Coordinates of C-alpha atoms and ligand atoms in Angstrom, one line a residue:
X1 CA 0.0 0.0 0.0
X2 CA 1.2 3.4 -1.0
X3 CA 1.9 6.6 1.1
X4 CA -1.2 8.6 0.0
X5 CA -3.5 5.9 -0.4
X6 CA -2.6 5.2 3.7
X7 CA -3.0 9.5 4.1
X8 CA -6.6 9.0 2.3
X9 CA -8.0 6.2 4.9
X10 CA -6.6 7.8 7.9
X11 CA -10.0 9.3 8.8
X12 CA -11.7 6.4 8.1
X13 CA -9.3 3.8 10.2
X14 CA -8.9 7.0 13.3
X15 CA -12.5 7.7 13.5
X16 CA -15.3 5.4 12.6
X17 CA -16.7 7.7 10.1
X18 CA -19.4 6.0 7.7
X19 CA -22.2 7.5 5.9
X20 CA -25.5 8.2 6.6
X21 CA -28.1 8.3 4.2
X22 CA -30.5 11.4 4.2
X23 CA -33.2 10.1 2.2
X24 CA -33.6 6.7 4.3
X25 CA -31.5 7.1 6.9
X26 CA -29.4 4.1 6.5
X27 CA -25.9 4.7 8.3
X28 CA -23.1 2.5 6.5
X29 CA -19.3 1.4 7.3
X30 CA -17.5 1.6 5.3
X31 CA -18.9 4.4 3.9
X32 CA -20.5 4.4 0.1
X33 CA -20.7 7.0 -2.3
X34 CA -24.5 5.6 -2.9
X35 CA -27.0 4.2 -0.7
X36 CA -27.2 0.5 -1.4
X37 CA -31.0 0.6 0.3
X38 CA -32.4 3.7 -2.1
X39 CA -30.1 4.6 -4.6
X40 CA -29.7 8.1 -3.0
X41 CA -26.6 9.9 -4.1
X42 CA -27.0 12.6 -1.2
X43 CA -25.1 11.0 1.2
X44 CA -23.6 12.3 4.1
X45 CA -20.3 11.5 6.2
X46 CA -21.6 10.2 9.7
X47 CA -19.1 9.4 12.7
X48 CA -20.1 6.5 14.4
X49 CA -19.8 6.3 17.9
X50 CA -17.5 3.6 18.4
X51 CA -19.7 1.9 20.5
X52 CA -21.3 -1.6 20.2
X53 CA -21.1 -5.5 21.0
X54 CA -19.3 -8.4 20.0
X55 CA -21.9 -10.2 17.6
X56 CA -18.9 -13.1 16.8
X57 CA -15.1 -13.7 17.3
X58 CA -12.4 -16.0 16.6
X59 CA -9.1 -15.9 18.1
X60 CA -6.6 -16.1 15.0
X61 CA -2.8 -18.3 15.7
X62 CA -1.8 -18.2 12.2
X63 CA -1.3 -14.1 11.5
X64 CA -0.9 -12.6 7.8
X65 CA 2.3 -11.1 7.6
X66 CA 2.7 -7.5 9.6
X67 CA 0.8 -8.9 12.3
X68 CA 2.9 -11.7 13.7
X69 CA 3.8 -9.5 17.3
X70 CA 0.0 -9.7 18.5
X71 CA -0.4 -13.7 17.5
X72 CA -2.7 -14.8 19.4
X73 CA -5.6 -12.1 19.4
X74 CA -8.8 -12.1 18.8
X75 CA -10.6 -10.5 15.7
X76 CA -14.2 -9.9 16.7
X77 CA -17.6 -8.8 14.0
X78 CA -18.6 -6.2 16.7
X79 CA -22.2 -4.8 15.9
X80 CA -22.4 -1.1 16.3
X81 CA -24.9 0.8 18.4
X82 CA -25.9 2.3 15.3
X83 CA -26.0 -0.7 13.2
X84 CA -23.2 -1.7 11.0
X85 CA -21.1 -4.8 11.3
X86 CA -17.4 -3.8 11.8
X87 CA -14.5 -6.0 12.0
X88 CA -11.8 -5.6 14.2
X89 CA -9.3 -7.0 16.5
X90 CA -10.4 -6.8 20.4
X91 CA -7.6 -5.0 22.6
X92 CA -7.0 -4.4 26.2
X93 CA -8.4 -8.5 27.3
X94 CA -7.5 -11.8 27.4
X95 CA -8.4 -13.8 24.2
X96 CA -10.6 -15.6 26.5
X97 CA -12.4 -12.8 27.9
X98 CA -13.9 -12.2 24.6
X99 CA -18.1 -13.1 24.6
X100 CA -21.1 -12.8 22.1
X101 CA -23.0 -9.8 23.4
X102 CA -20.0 -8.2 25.0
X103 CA -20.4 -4.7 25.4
X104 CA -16.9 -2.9 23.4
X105 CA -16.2 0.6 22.2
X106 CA -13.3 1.4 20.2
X107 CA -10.0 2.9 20.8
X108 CA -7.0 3.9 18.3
X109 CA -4.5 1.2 18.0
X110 CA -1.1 0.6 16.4
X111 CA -2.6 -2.1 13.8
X112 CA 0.6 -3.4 12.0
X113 CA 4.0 -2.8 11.3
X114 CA 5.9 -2.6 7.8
X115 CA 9.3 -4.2 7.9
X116 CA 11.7 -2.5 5.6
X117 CA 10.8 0.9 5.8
X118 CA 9.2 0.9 9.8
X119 CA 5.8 2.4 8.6
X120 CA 3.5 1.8 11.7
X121 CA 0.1 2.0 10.5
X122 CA -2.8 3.2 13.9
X123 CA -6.1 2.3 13.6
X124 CA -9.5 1.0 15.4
X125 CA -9.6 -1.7 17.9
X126 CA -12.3 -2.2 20.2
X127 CA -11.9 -2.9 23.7
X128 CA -14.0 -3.4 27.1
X129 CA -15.4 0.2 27.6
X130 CA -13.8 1.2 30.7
X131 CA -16.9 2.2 32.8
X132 CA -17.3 -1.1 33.0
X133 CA -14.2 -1.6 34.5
X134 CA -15.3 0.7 37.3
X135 CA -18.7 -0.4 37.9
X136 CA -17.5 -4.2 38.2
X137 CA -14.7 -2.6 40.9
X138 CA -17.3 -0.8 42.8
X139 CA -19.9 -4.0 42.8
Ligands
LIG1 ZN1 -31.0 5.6 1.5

């Protein structure tokens, strides 16, 4: 992947933003220059929350290359409050923490590493949102 190409996704990869449809309503990731649902060619950029729930997961052992430092982790289809199926790897947990109908939100992440010319590429990861953390300690 080329420099600009990488420049042109960073607001897609650092914020969640999608597209929202003004005509329907439908809110998409990743976002389309067209809404699939009416054919409207109005849409607008929406920024998703970031927040949602693991709908599946499987914890990957064999990693593509550029992502052999976080073997094992866990790559999750986390269902966003607003509706969209996102994948991502789950941060922050155990690979044996992870759950169907875990509650995650996401964070920025250092995603992979290029060898040769040390290119670190952030992006989205989800993790357990930490007010959970808190309300667990003060149970
Ligand atoms: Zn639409």
């Amino acid at each position: 992947m080329d420099m600009p190409r990488h420049w042109r996704l960073n607001e897609q990869r650092y914020n969640l933003v999608g597209t929202e449809c003004p005509a329907c309503g439908a809110k998409l990731f990743p976002p389309r220059p067209i809404c699939p649902d009416c054919n409207c060619k109005e849409v607008q950029p929406f920024r998703f929350s970031g927040q949602g729930e693991v709908y599946s997961y499987s914890t990957v052992f064999q990693a593509p290359s550029g992502y052999e430092e976080f073997v094992p982790y866990t790559v999750a289809l986390v269902r966003l409050k607003e509706g969209p199926l996102v994948t991502a790897q789950l941060t922050d947990m155990d690979n044996d923490e992870a759950r169907v109908g875990m509650k995650v939100e996401m964070v920025t992440r250092k995603l992979r590493e290029y060898g040769e010319d040390g290119v670190i590429v952030y992006g989205y990861k989800f993790r357990k949102p930490v007010a959970d953390y808190l309300e667990t300690e003060v149970d």
